Amino acid sequence: MQAVLLAVTFFRDVLPILQNHCQECHRPGQIAPMSLATYEETRPWAKAIREQVRSHKMPPWPADPCCGHFSNDRSLSAAEIETLANWADNGSAKGDSQDAPPKKIWPEGWNLPSHDLELAMPRPFEIPASGELEYQYFPIPTGFKEDRWVQAVEVRPGNRTVVHHIVVYIREPGSTWTGGPTKADILTVYAPGSTPDSWPDGMAKLVQAGSDLVFEIHYTPTGKPASDQTAIALKFAKKPPEKRVLALQLNNDHFRIPAGERDYRVTAWGSIPNDALLLSFFPHMHLRGKSFLFALNDGNNGSQTLLNVPNYSFFWQLSYRLKTPIPLKKGMRLQCWGTFDNSANNPLNPDPSVDVTYGQQSSKEMMIGFFDVAVDANIGKPEFFVR
Ligand code: HEC
């Protein structure tokens, strides 16, 4: 019997994929260059879409499927890739609008489906046309009269063209810290392509009464003056959680990557001070970053790879949230490896003729494996590190 070939149509077959995997970025006001919300908007891109999804460039998800399952994995199944390719190859039919899934309603400007509170920088910050800017620190008082548990958070740059990345710290009452390296807990990190943070039910980040949020923002001038007023949205837990989420990091700041080196490896590791549940990863390197890997050594079975990012991209710095949290036992070793390409082969390399060391600016390098863990709700960062 001959199979009846039903032509792939936009409304029935394509739109559901776009809603679930693309519109997060491909809609007005977000980071992608064009909207893929309607047939008229999508039709001219049919062939480009086929190329991008077949080559796995879109949607951006650089993790190797070898290792780990992630709840925010936005990659397409083989069948979804086939559907989009078929649509491009067979006339890109519109189909019947009756077949369309319900229109996806996006909250204005935000990607979190809902939030309880918005806070913003009190006034815009002016970025000059050129030069290198030091990291800027903007304290934002929360005005919280009682402790609040944050279930989800999204930080939104006011001006994406100049905001390179943002780290939001929680400055607890009594702290006099105003900037620079700190042990303060991190609420969230923004880098291009990152998605809002949200933690599983029963787990949340604590912002104590009277805390400030401090935005650490790295601005990169673009050739013309600009201004930015970054904002944050918070969703609170409905009830006090059983677990508190802490943001930790493995950091190496004493490497030297020789000029011209194509595959230079830098590692960082730490032994876990107390039992905890491992929730997510966020690799961070700069323009010479090439690959990144997290591994766990439990002392018995050798080393197990938890996350492998074989083609690290400075432009897609994502957090990878484990579908099933991994129990870490006191004394286990968590390790990360980054490789760097400091040769002229790397088109992003700002200068292949110099050795590169640690530094905040993009002309220097960083090697940080951020990760979130969950611990008992009454344990803070200082207590967690008591061995
Ligand atoms: C996390 C954000 C994000 C998601 C999700 C995403 N895109 Fe993109 N897309 C971008 C950005 C930013 C660009 C432009 C820069 C680039 O090409 O890397 C882009 C570029 C493209 C281009 C190339 C445009 C050109 O100028 O040639 C196509 C085609 C595309 N995306 C299709 C898709 C499709 C189809 C999906 C879903 C299956 C998707 N994208 C998901 C952010 C995203």
CSV table of C-alpha atoms and ligand atoms in Angstrom, one decimal:
chain,number,residue,atom,x,y,z
A,1,MET,CA,0.0,0.0,0.0
A,2,GLN,CA,1.2,3.4,-0.8
A,3,ALA,CA,1.5,5.8,2.1
A,4,VAL,CA,-0.7,8.9,1.7
A,5,LEU,CA,1.6,11.9,2.0
A,6,LEU,CA,-0.1,14.7,3.8
A,7,ALA,CA,1.6,18.0,2.9
A,8,VAL,CA,3.2,19.7,5.9
A,9,THR,CA,1.4,22.9,6.7
A,10,PHE,CA,2.3,26.0,8.7
A,11,PHE,CA,-0.7,26.0,11.0
A,12,ARG,CA,-0.8,22.3,11.8
A,13,ASP,CA,2.8,21.3,11.8
A,14,VAL,CA,5.2,24.2,11.9
A,15,LEU,CA,3.6,26.7,14.2
A,16,PRO,CA,3.6,24.3,17.3
A,17,ILE,CA,7.4,23.8,16.9
A,18,LEU,CA,8.0,27.6,16.5
A,19,GLN,CA,5.9,28.3,19.6
A,20,ASN,CA,7.8,25.7,21.8
A,21,HIS,CA,11.3,26.1,20.5
A,22,CYS,CA,11.8,29.5,18.7
A,23,GLN,CA,9.5,32.3,19.8
A,24,GLU,CA,11.2,32.7,23.1
A,25,CYS,CA,13.7,34.6,21.1
A,26,HIS,CA,12.1,35.1,17.7
A,27,ARG,CA,9.3,37.5,18.7
A,28,PRO,CA,9.3,41.3,18.8
A,29,GLY,CA,11.6,42.9,21.5
A,30,GLN,CA,13.7,39.7,22.0
A,31,ILE,CA,17.3,38.9,20.9
A,32,ALA,CA,16.7,37.3,17.5
A,33,PRO,CA,16.8,39.5,14.4
A,34,MET,CA,13.3,38.4,13.1
A,35,SER,CA,9.9,37.3,14.5
A,36,LEU,CA,8.6,33.8,13.7
A,37,ALA,CA,5.1,34.3,15.0
A,38,THR,CA,2.9,34.4,11.9
A,39,TYR,CA,2.9,32.7,8.5
A,40,GLU,CA,3.7,35.9,6.7
A,41,GLU,CA,6.8,36.5,9.0
A,42,THR,CA,8.0,32.9,8.7
A,43,ARG,CA,7.5,32.0,5.0
A,44,PRO,CA,10.4,34.1,3.7
A,45,TRP,CA,12.7,32.2,6.2
A,46,ALA,CA,11.6,28.7,5.3
A,47,LYS,CA,14.9,27.7,3.6
A,48,ALA,CA,17.1,29.5,6.2
A,49,ILE,CA,15.2,27.6,8.9
A,50,ARG,CA,15.8,24.3,7.2
A,51,GLU,CA,19.6,25.0,7.1
A,52,GLN,CA,19.8,26.3,10.7
A,53,VAL,CA,17.9,23.4,12.2
A,54,ARG,CA,19.7,20.7,10.2
A,55,SER,CA,23.1,22.0,11.2
A,56,HIS,CA,21.9,22.3,14.8
A,57,LYS,CA,22.7,26.0,14.9
A,58,MET,CA,19.1,26.7,15.9
A,59,PRO,CA,17.7,26.5,18.4
A,60,PRO,CA,20.9,27.2,20.3
A,61,TRP,CA,21.7,24.3,22.7
A,62,PRO,CA,25.4,23.5,22.7
A,63,ALA,CA,25.3,20.6,25.1
A,64,ASP,CA,26.4,17.2,23.8
A,65,PRO,CA,23.5,14.7,24.2
A,66,CYS,CA,26.0,12.2,25.4
A,67,CYS,CA,25.8,13.4,29.0
A,68,GLY,CA,23.0,14.5,31.2
A,69,HIS,CA,19.3,15.3,30.7
A,70,PHE,CA,18.3,18.9,31.1
A,71,SER,CA,14.8,20.3,31.8
A,72,ASN,CA,15.5,23.4,29.7
A,73,ASP,CA,16.9,21.5,26.7
A,74,ARG,CA,15.4,23.3,23.8
A,75,SER,CA,16.8,21.2,21.0
A,76,LEU,CA,14.6,19.7,18.4
A,77,SER,CA,13.8,16.0,17.9
A,78,ALA,CA,14.8,14.4,14.6
A,79,ALA,CA,11.1,14.3,13.6
A,80,GLU,CA,10.7,18.0,14.3
A,81,ILE,CA,13.8,18.8,12.2
A,82,GLU,CA,12.3,16.7,9.4
A,83,THR,CA,9.0,18.5,9.6
A,84,LEU,CA,10.6,21.9,9.2
A,85,ALA,CA,12.8,20.7,6.4
A,86,ASN,CA,9.8,19.1,4.6
A,87,TRP,CA,7.9,22.3,4.9
A,88,ALA,CA,10.7,24.2,3.2
A,89,ASP,CA,11.1,21.6,0.5
A,90,ASN,CA,7.4,21.2,-0.4
A,91,GLY,CA,6.1,24.6,-1.1
A,92,SER,CA,5.8,26.0,2.5
A,93,ALA,CA,2.0,25.7,2.5
A,94,LYS,CA,0.0,27.8,4.9
A,95,GLY,CA,-2.8,25.2,5.6
A,96,ASP,CA,-6.0,25.8,7.5
A,97,SER,CA,-5.9,28.3,10.4
A,98,GLN,CA,-8.5,25.9,12.1
A,99,ASP,CA,-5.6,23.5,12.6
A,100,ALA,CA,-3.4,26.1,14.5
A,101,PRO,CA,-2.6,25.5,18.1
A,102,PRO,CA,-3.9,28.2,20.5
A,103,LYS,CA,-1.9,31.5,20.1
A,104,LYS,CA,0.9,31.5,22.6
A,105,ILE,CA,0.5,34.5,24.9
A,106,TRP,CA,3.9,36.0,26.0
A,107,PRO,CA,4.1,38.3,29.0
A,108,GLU,CA,5.0,41.8,27.7
A,109,GLY,CA,8.8,42.1,27.6
A,110,TRP,CA,9.5,39.2,30.0
A,111,ASN,CA,10.0,35.5,29.5
A,112,LEU,CA,8.8,34.4,32.9
A,113,PRO,CA,5.1,33.4,32.6
A,114,SER,CA,4.3,35.6,35.7
A,115,HIS,CA,6.0,37.5,38.4
A,116,ASP,CA,5.2,39.2,41.7
A,117,LEU,CA,7.7,42.1,41.8
A,118,GLU,CA,9.7,44.2,39.3
A,119,LEU,CA,12.8,46.3,40.5
A,120,ALA,CA,14.9,48.5,38.3
A,121,MET,CA,18.0,50.7,38.3
A,122,PRO,CA,16.7,54.0,39.7
A,123,ARG,CA,18.1,55.9,36.6
A,124,PRO,CA,19.6,55.1,33.3
A,125,PHE,CA,23.4,54.6,33.1
A,126,GLU,CA,25.2,56.4,30.2
A,127,ILE,CA,27.6,54.3,28.2
A,128,PRO,CA,30.3,56.2,26.2
A,129,ALA,CA,30.9,55.5,22.5
A,130,SER,CA,34.2,53.8,23.1
A,131,GLY,CA,36.8,52.6,25.6
A,132,GLU,CA,36.8,49.7,28.1
A,133,LEU,CA,34.5,50.2,31.1
A,134,GLU,CA,35.2,48.7,34.5
A,135,TYR,CA,32.4,46.6,35.9
A,136,GLN,CA,29.6,48.8,37.2
A,137,TYR,CA,27.8,48.1,40.5
A,138,PHE,CA,24.2,49.3,41.1
A,139,PRO,CA,22.7,48.6,44.5
A,140,ILE,CA,18.9,48.2,44.3
A,141,PRO,CA,17.2,48.2,47.8
A,142,THR,CA,14.5,45.5,48.0
A,143,GLY,CA,12.6,47.2,50.8
A,144,PHE,CA,11.7,43.7,52.1
A,145,LYS,CA,10.4,43.8,55.6
A,146,GLU,CA,10.5,40.1,55.9
A,147,ASP,CA,12.6,37.3,54.4
A,148,ARG,CA,11.4,36.4,50.9
A,149,TRP,CA,12.0,33.1,49.1
A,150,VAL,CA,12.5,33.6,45.3
A,151,GLN,CA,11.2,30.7,43.2
A,152,ALA,CA,12.0,32.3,39.8
A,153,VAL,CA,13.9,35.3,38.6
A,154,GLU,CA,14.6,37.1,35.3
A,155,VAL,CA,17.0,39.9,34.8
A,156,ARG,CA,16.3,42.0,31.7
A,157,PRO,CA,18.9,44.3,30.2
A,158,GLY,CA,17.5,47.8,29.3
A,159,ASN,CA,19.8,47.8,26.2
A,160,ARG,CA,21.0,44.5,24.9
A,161,THR,CA,23.5,46.0,22.5
A,162,VAL,CA,25.7,47.3,25.3
A,163,VAL,CA,25.1,44.8,28.1
A,164,HIS,CA,27.7,42.1,27.9
A,165,HIS,CA,26.6,40.2,31.0
A,166,ILE,CA,25.1,40.8,34.4
A,167,VAL,CA,25.6,39.1,37.8
A,168,VAL,CA,22.9,39.9,40.4
A,169,TYR,CA,24.3,39.5,44.0
A,170,ILE,CA,22.3,39.4,47.2
A,171,ARG,CA,23.8,41.9,49.6
A,172,GLU,CA,22.6,41.0,53.1
A,173,PRO,CA,21.8,43.6,55.7
A,174,GLY,CA,24.9,44.8,57.5
A,175,SER,CA,27.3,44.1,54.6
A,176,THR,CA,29.3,47.1,53.4
A,177,TRP,CA,30.4,45.6,50.2
A,178,THR,CA,30.1,48.0,47.2
A,179,GLY,CA,31.8,46.1,44.4
A,180,GLY,CA,34.6,43.8,43.3
A,181,PRO,CA,35.1,40.2,44.2
A,182,THR,CA,32.7,38.9,46.9
A,183,LYS,CA,31.5,35.9,48.7
A,184,ALA,CA,27.9,37.3,48.5
A,185,ASP,CA,25.4,34.8,47.1
A,186,ILE,CA,24.4,35.1,43.5
A,187,LEU,CA,20.7,35.4,42.7
A,188,THR,CA,21.0,35.0,38.9
A,189,VAL,CA,23.3,35.6,36.0
A,190,TYR,CA,22.4,37.0,32.6
A,191,ALA,CA,24.3,36.5,29.4
A,192,PRO,CA,23.0,36.6,25.8
A,193,GLY,CA,20.7,33.6,25.1
A,194,SER,CA,20.3,32.8,28.8
A,195,THR,CA,16.8,32.0,30.1
A,196,PRO,CA,15.2,33.1,33.4
A,197,ASP,CA,16.1,31.0,36.4
A,198,SER,CA,13.5,29.0,38.1
A,199,TRP,CA,13.9,26.3,40.8
A,200,PRO,CA,11.8,23.2,41.3
A,201,ASP,CA,8.9,23.2,43.8
A,202,GLY,CA,10.2,23.2,47.4
A,203,MET,CA,13.5,24.8,46.5
A,204,ALA,CA,14.1,28.6,46.4
A,205,LYS,CA,16.7,31.3,46.9
A,206,LEU,CA,16.6,33.3,50.1
A,207,VAL,CA,16.6,37.1,50.1
A,208,GLN,CA,16.7,38.2,53.7
A,209,ALA,CA,14.7,41.2,55.0
A,210,GLY,CA,16.6,44.4,54.4
A,211,SER,CA,18.8,43.0,51.7
A,212,ASP,CA,19.8,44.9,48.6
A,213,LEU,CA,20.2,43.3,45.1
A,214,VAL,CA,23.5,44.5,43.5
A,215,PHE,CA,23.6,44.4,39.7
A,216,GLU,CA,27.2,43.9,38.5
A,217,ILE,CA,27.0,44.9,34.9
A,218,HIS,CA,29.7,44.6,32.3
A,219,TYR,CA,29.1,47.2,29.5
A,220,THR,CA,30.8,47.0,26.1
A,221,PRO,CA,30.7,50.3,24.1
A,222,THR,CA,29.5,49.9,20.5
A,223,GLY,CA,30.8,53.0,18.8
A,224,LYS,CA,28.0,55.3,19.7
A,225,PRO,CA,26.8,56.6,23.1
A,226,ALA,CA,24.1,54.5,24.6
A,227,SER,CA,22.1,54.3,27.8
A,228,ASP,CA,20.8,51.3,29.9
A,229,GLN,CA,18.4,50.8,32.7
A,230,THR,CA,18.3,47.1,33.6
A,231,ALA,CA,15.4,45.6,35.5
A,232,ILE,CA,14.6,42.4,37.4
A,233,ALA,CA,11.4,40.4,37.9
A,234,LEU,CA,10.9,38.1,40.9
A,235,LYS,CA,8.4,35.4,41.6
A,236,PHE,CA,8.1,34.4,45.2
A,237,ALA,CA,7.6,30.8,46.5
A,238,LYS,CA,4.0,30.3,47.8
A,239,LYS,CA,5.3,28.8,51.0
A,240,PRO,CA,8.6,28.5,52.7
A,241,PRO,CA,10.6,25.8,50.9
A,242,GLU,CA,12.3,22.7,52.3
A,243,LYS,CA,15.5,23.5,50.5
A,244,ARG,CA,17.6,26.6,50.0
A,245,VAL,CA,19.4,27.0,46.7
A,246,LEU,CA,23.0,28.3,46.8
A,247,ALA,CA,25.0,29.5,43.8
A,248,LEU,CA,28.6,28.2,44.0
A,249,GLN,CA,31.5,28.3,41.6
A,250,LEU,CA,34.7,26.6,40.6
A,251,ASN,CA,37.1,29.2,39.5
A,252,ASN,CA,40.7,29.2,38.1
A,253,ASP,CA,42.4,32.6,37.9
A,254,HIS,CA,46.1,31.7,37.7
A,255,PHE,CA,46.5,30.3,34.2
A,256,ARG,CA,48.6,31.5,31.3
A,257,ILE,CA,47.4,30.6,27.8
A,258,PRO,CA,50.4,30.7,25.4
A,259,ALA,CA,50.1,32.8,22.2
A,260,GLY,CA,49.0,30.7,19.2
A,261,GLU,CA,48.0,27.7,21.3
A,262,ARG,CA,45.0,25.9,19.7
A,263,ASP,CA,43.8,23.7,22.5
A,264,TYR,CA,45.0,24.8,25.9
A,265,ARG,CA,43.3,23.1,28.8
A,266,VAL,CA,42.6,24.8,32.1
A,267,THR,CA,40.9,23.0,35.0
A,268,ALA,CA,39.3,23.9,38.3
A,269,TRP,CA,38.0,21.6,41.0
A,270,GLY,CA,36.7,21.5,44.5
A,271,SER,CA,35.7,18.9,47.1
A,272,ILE,CA,32.2,19.2,48.3
A,273,PRO,CA,32.2,20.4,51.9
A,274,ASN,CA,28.8,18.9,52.9
A,275,ASP,CA,26.0,16.8,51.3
A,276,ALA,CA,23.9,18.8,48.8
A,277,LEU,CA,21.7,18.3,45.7
A,278,LEU,CA,23.3,19.4,42.4
A,279,LEU,CA,20.8,21.3,40.3
A,280,SER,CA,22.4,23.1,37.4
A,281,PHE,CA,25.5,24.3,35.6
A,282,PHE,CA,26.6,27.6,34.0
A,283,PRO,CA,30.0,27.5,32.2
A,284,HIS,CA,31.7,30.9,31.7
A,285,MET,CA,34.7,31.7,29.5
A,286,HIS,CA,35.4,34.6,27.1
A,287,LEU,CA,36.2,34.8,23.4
A,288,ARG,CA,39.0,32.1,23.4
A,289,GLY,CA,36.7,29.6,25.1
A,290,LYS,CA,36.5,26.4,23.0
A,291,SER,CA,34.9,23.6,25.1
A,292,PHE,CA,33.7,23.1,28.6
A,293,LEU,CA,33.0,20.0,30.7
A,294,PHE,CA,31.8,19.3,34.2
A,295,ALA,CA,32.7,15.9,35.8
A,296,LEU,CA,32.1,14.3,39.2
A,297,ASN,CA,34.5,12.0,40.9
A,298,ASP,CA,32.8,10.0,43.6
A,299,GLY,CA,35.9,8.2,44.7
A,300,ASN,CA,34.6,4.8,43.6
A,301,ASN,CA,33.7,4.7,39.9
A,302,GLY,CA,36.2,7.2,38.6
A,303,SER,CA,35.0,10.2,36.8
A,304,GLN,CA,31.6,10.7,35.3
A,305,THR,CA,30.9,13.5,32.8
A,306,LEU,CA,27.8,15.5,33.9
A,307,LEU,CA,27.8,18.1,31.1
A,308,ASN,CA,29.9,18.4,27.9
A,309,VAL,CA,29.8,21.5,25.8
A,310,PRO,CA,32.1,20.6,22.9
A,311,ASN,CA,31.6,23.8,21.0
A,312,TYR,CA,31.5,26.5,23.6
A,313,SER,CA,30.1,29.8,22.3
A,314,PHE,CA,30.7,33.1,24.0
A,315,PHE,CA,27.4,34.2,22.5
A,316,TRP,CA,25.4,31.3,23.9
A,317,GLN,CA,26.2,31.2,27.6
A,318,LEU,CA,23.4,29.1,29.1
A,319,SER,CA,22.5,27.5,32.3
A,320,TYR,CA,21.9,23.7,32.0
A,321,ARG,CA,19.3,22.5,34.5
A,322,LEU,CA,19.4,18.9,35.4
A,323,LYS,CA,16.1,17.1,34.9
A,324,THR,CA,16.9,15.0,38.0
A,325,PRO,CA,19.1,16.6,40.6
A,326,ILE,CA,22.3,14.6,41.5
A,327,PRO,CA,23.0,13.9,45.2
A,328,LEU,CA,26.5,15.1,46.1
A,329,LYS,CA,28.2,13.5,49.1
A,330,LYS,CA,30.6,15.3,51.3
A,331,GLY,CA,34.1,14.8,49.9
A,332,MET,CA,33.2,14.1,46.3
A,333,ARG,CA,35.2,16.0,43.8
A,334,LEU,CA,33.5,18.2,41.3
A,335,GLN,CA,35.7,19.2,38.5
A,336,CYS,CA,35.6,21.3,35.3
A,337,TRP,CA,37.8,21.5,32.3
A,338,GLY,CA,37.8,24.3,29.8
A,339,THR,CA,39.8,24.4,26.6
A,340,PHE,CA,40.9,27.7,24.9
A,341,ASP,CA,41.9,28.5,21.3
A,342,ASN,CA,44.4,31.3,21.4
A,343,SER,CA,45.4,30.8,17.8
A,344,ALA,CA,44.7,32.9,14.7
A,345,ASN,CA,42.3,30.0,13.7
A,346,ASN,CA,39.8,31.4,16.2
A,347,PRO,CA,37.9,34.1,14.4
A,348,LEU,CA,36.9,35.7,17.7
A,349,ASN,CA,40.4,35.9,19.1
A,350,PRO,CA,41.1,39.6,19.9
A,351,ASP,CA,44.9,39.0,19.7
A,352,PRO,CA,46.5,35.6,18.9
A,353,SER,CA,50.0,37.1,19.4
A,354,VAL,CA,49.9,37.5,23.1
A,355,ASP,CA,49.8,35.1,26.1
A,356,VAL,CA,46.5,35.5,27.9
A,357,THR,CA,45.9,35.5,31.6
A,358,TYR,CA,42.9,36.0,33.9
A,359,GLY,CA,40.9,39.2,33.7
A,360,GLN,CA,37.4,40.7,33.6
A,361,GLN,CA,37.6,42.3,30.2
A,362,SER,CA,36.9,40.3,27.0
A,363,SER,CA,40.5,40.7,25.9
A,364,LYS,CA,41.5,38.6,28.9
A,365,GLU,CA,40.1,35.2,29.9
A,366,MET,CA,38.0,33.6,32.6
A,367,MET,CA,37.4,30.0,33.6
A,368,ILE,CA,34.4,29.6,35.9
A,369,GLY,CA,32.1,26.8,36.4
A,370,PHE,CA,29.0,28.2,38.2
A,371,PHE,CA,26.6,25.6,39.7
A,372,ASP,CA,23.6,25.7,41.9
A,373,VAL,CA,23.0,23.3,44.8
A,374,ALA,CA,20.1,22.8,47.2
A,375,VAL,CA,20.7,22.3,50.9
A,376,ASP,CA,18.5,22.4,54.0
A,377,ALA,CA,16.5,25.6,54.2
A,378,ASN,CA,18.3,26.8,57.3
A,379,ILE,CA,21.8,26.5,55.9
A,380,GLY,CA,23.5,29.5,54.3
A,381,LYS,CA,26.8,29.7,52.3
A,382,PRO,CA,29.1,30.2,55.4
A,383,GLU,CA,27.6,27.2,57.2
A,384,PHE,CA,27.7,25.1,54.0
A,385,PHE,CA,31.5,25.6,53.9
A,386,VAL,CA,32.1,24.5,57.5
A,387,ARG,CA,33.7,21.1,57.0
B,1,HEC,C1,17.8,31.6,22.6
B,1,HEC,C2,17.3,32.4,21.5
B,1,HEC,C3,16.9,31.7,20.2
B,1,HEC,C4,16.2,30.6,20.0
B,1,HEC,C5,15.5,29.8,21.0
B,1,HEC,C6,16.1,30.4,18.6
B,1,HEC,N1,16.8,31.4,17.9
B,1,HEC,FE1,17.1,31.6,15.9
B,1,HEC,N2,18.4,33.2,16.2
B,1,HEC,C7,18.6,33.8,17.4
B,1,HEC,C8,19.6,34.9,17.2
B,1,HEC,C9,20.1,35.8,18.3
B,1,HEC,C10,19.9,34.9,15.9
B,1,HEC,C11,20.8,35.8,15.1
B,1,HEC,C12,22.3,35.6,15.5
B,1,HEC,C13,22.8,34.2,15.1
B,1,HEC,O1,22.5,33.8,13.9
B,1,HEC,O2,23.4,33.5,15.9
B,1,HEC,C14,19.1,33.8,15.3
B,1,HEC,C15,19.2,33.5,13.9
B,1,HEC,C16,18.3,32.6,13.3
B,1,HEC,C17,18.2,32.3,11.9
B,1,HEC,C18,19.2,32.9,10.8
B,1,HEC,C19,18.7,34.3,10.5
B,1,HEC,C20,19.6,34.8,9.4
B,1,HEC,O3,19.9,36.0,9.4
B,1,HEC,O4,20.1,34.0,8.5
B,1,HEC,C21,17.3,31.4,11.6
B,1,HEC,C22,16.8,30.9,10.3
B,1,HEC,C23,16.7,31.0,12.9
B,1,HEC,N3,17.4,31.8,13.9
B,1,HEC,C24,15.7,30.1,13.1
B,1,HEC,C25,15.3,29.6,14.4
B,1,HEC,C26,14.4,28.6,14.6
B,1,HEC,C27,13.7,27.8,13.5
B,1,HEC,C28,14.3,28.4,15.9
B,1,HEC,C29,13.5,27.3,16.7
B,1,HEC,C30,13.5,26.0,16.1
B,1,HEC,C31,15.2,29.3,16.6
B,1,HEC,N4,15.8,30.1,15.6
B,1,HEC,C32,15.4,29.4,17.9
B,1,HEC,C33,18.1,33.4,18.7
B,1,HEC,C34,17.3,32.2,18.9
